[in-house]
Amino acid sequence: MILPKTMPLLLFLVSQIAICLIFTHFYRYNFNSTSRREGLKTTHVLVLSSWRSGSSLVGQLFGQHPDVFYLMEPSWHIWTTFTESTPWRLHMAVRDLIRAIFLCDMSVFDAYLEPGPRKQSSLFQWETSRALCSPPACDILPRDTIIPRAHCKLLCSKQPFEVVEKACRNYSHVVVKEVRFFNLQVLYPLLRDPSLNLYILHLVRDPRAVFRSREQTREDLKIDSKIVMGQEWQELKEDDRPYHVLQVICQSQLEIYKAVQTLPKALKQRYLLLRYEDLVRDPLAQTARMYEYAGLKFLPHLRTWVHNITRGKGMGNNAFFTDSRDALKTSQAWRWSLPYGKVPRIQKVCGDSMKLFGYRLVRSEQEQRNLSLDLLSAWNPAGQFYEED
Ligand SMILES: *[C@@H]1O[C@H](CO)[C@@H](O)[C@H](O)[C@H]1NC(C)=O
Ligand SMILES: *[C@@H]1O[C@H](CO)[C@@H](O)[C@H](O)[C@H]1NC(C)=O
Ligand SMILES: *[C@@H]1O[C@H](CO)[C@@H](O)[C@H](O)[C@H]1NC(C)=O
């Protein structure tokens, strides 16, 4: 039995121990925050890519997973609000938006959505998120099946905005796909944030294929291209602009990769580079790799579906969405449809990043058209590419 006299002392000791524990807890998080965040229940994945680089497909691979709450390009709301800005001026706003989404705080959209009553369908491309098409966001469609966006749009567009946050909190993984980051430095605070358990998946694609695909969607990308170019938009001739935009994109992809190499080892493990071409050559193996990295199970119905969408027939009915089409063939389309006259200039503005990511240059139209010539250098699992010849 404790005597009343010793009670204050005991309380004092208990409180000191508690303070000590709390202190070491935060100390550990603040100074050792690069290790795996054991205490956190949610995993956050940022699919980092650029326009027309296969990120819709990769986004879908995550978005259709029953453990994932997914949003596609939420920063679209910021960029379309500040169309006269530059990517660098908007970086911090984009980063803060992503951080809030990872923490399921959707009030962050208040600044960018129209005033008045909102629906979940106020969000850009909301219907690409299976989580917003099934319980607890929308009770009509089952959670553990593949949900086509058309079905979702038809059945779930009237849900109030509040369900977005509710749904987000229901999942073990929050995945966001973004094409509007132009360096890695802006993301350092998120990598070190003790309340986040962030994994970055960096998706790159052959710039010649990106260029061709961008040409086909030039009108849709007009606002974005203008922001990417900033001041240069006025100064360059219309024909030169696409090369300049591509140069900025290639340069930023290169710099992101190089910045990772300077990170401490524990943070390097939070980065995975994926080439779109490797994904379409072996969708099942590369999807397995992505899921493993993110800590997701490759469920049987997802395996069948991945096989279906990457080896299906037809080219899909909308350039921005991946459904049944032969992804491998699509990835090669630039070889026969891009005029050779444009190729040397693309290879010039993107030469450094092509060399780094293992895309071989062509020196003639004959080489470009010759599909027996493999332009992809071998993949080295250590994360480096090398020329075999
Ligand atoms: C997730 O949603 C389901 C279905 O609405 C519900 O039964 C479950 O309790 C929720 N789980 C969490 C962790 O919110
Ligand atoms: C895959 O394709 C087959 C044949 O078209 C279809 O019956 C099946 O439902 C598809 N499965 C998935 C999960 O998409
Ligand atoms: C196409 O490339 C292959 C592999 O390098 C080569 O053997 C072949 O001669 C080339 N064909 C033409 C028509 O250039």
Short mmCIF file of C-alpha atoms in Angstrom, two decimals, residues 9-27:
data_model
loop_
_atom_site.label_atom_id
_atom_site.label_comp_id
_atom_site.label_asym_id
_atom_site.label_seq_id
_atom_site.Cartn_x
_atom_site.Cartn_y
_atom_site.Cartn_z
CA LEU A 9 6.68 12.01 -5.28
CA LEU A 10 5.22 9.07 -7.15
CA LEU A 11 3.08 11.34 -9.31
CA PHE A 12 6.11 13.48 -10.00
CA LEU A 13 8.13 10.44 -11.09
CA VAL A 14 5.34 9.12 -13.30
CA SER A 15 4.97 12.49 -14.98
CA GLN A 16 8.72 12.71 -15.54
CA ILE A 17 8.76 9.28 -17.12
CA ALA A 18 5.82 10.26 -19.31
CA ILE A 19 7.55 13.45 -20.44
CA CYS A 20 10.68 11.48 -21.11
CA LEU A 21 8.80 8.94 -23.22
CA ILE A 22 7.01 11.64 -25.19
CA PHE A 23 10.28 13.46 -25.72
CA THR A 24 12.14 10.41 -26.97
CA HIS A 25 9.19 9.59 -29.19
CA PHE A 26 9.39 12.97 -30.93
CA TYR A 27 13.15 12.96 -30.82
#
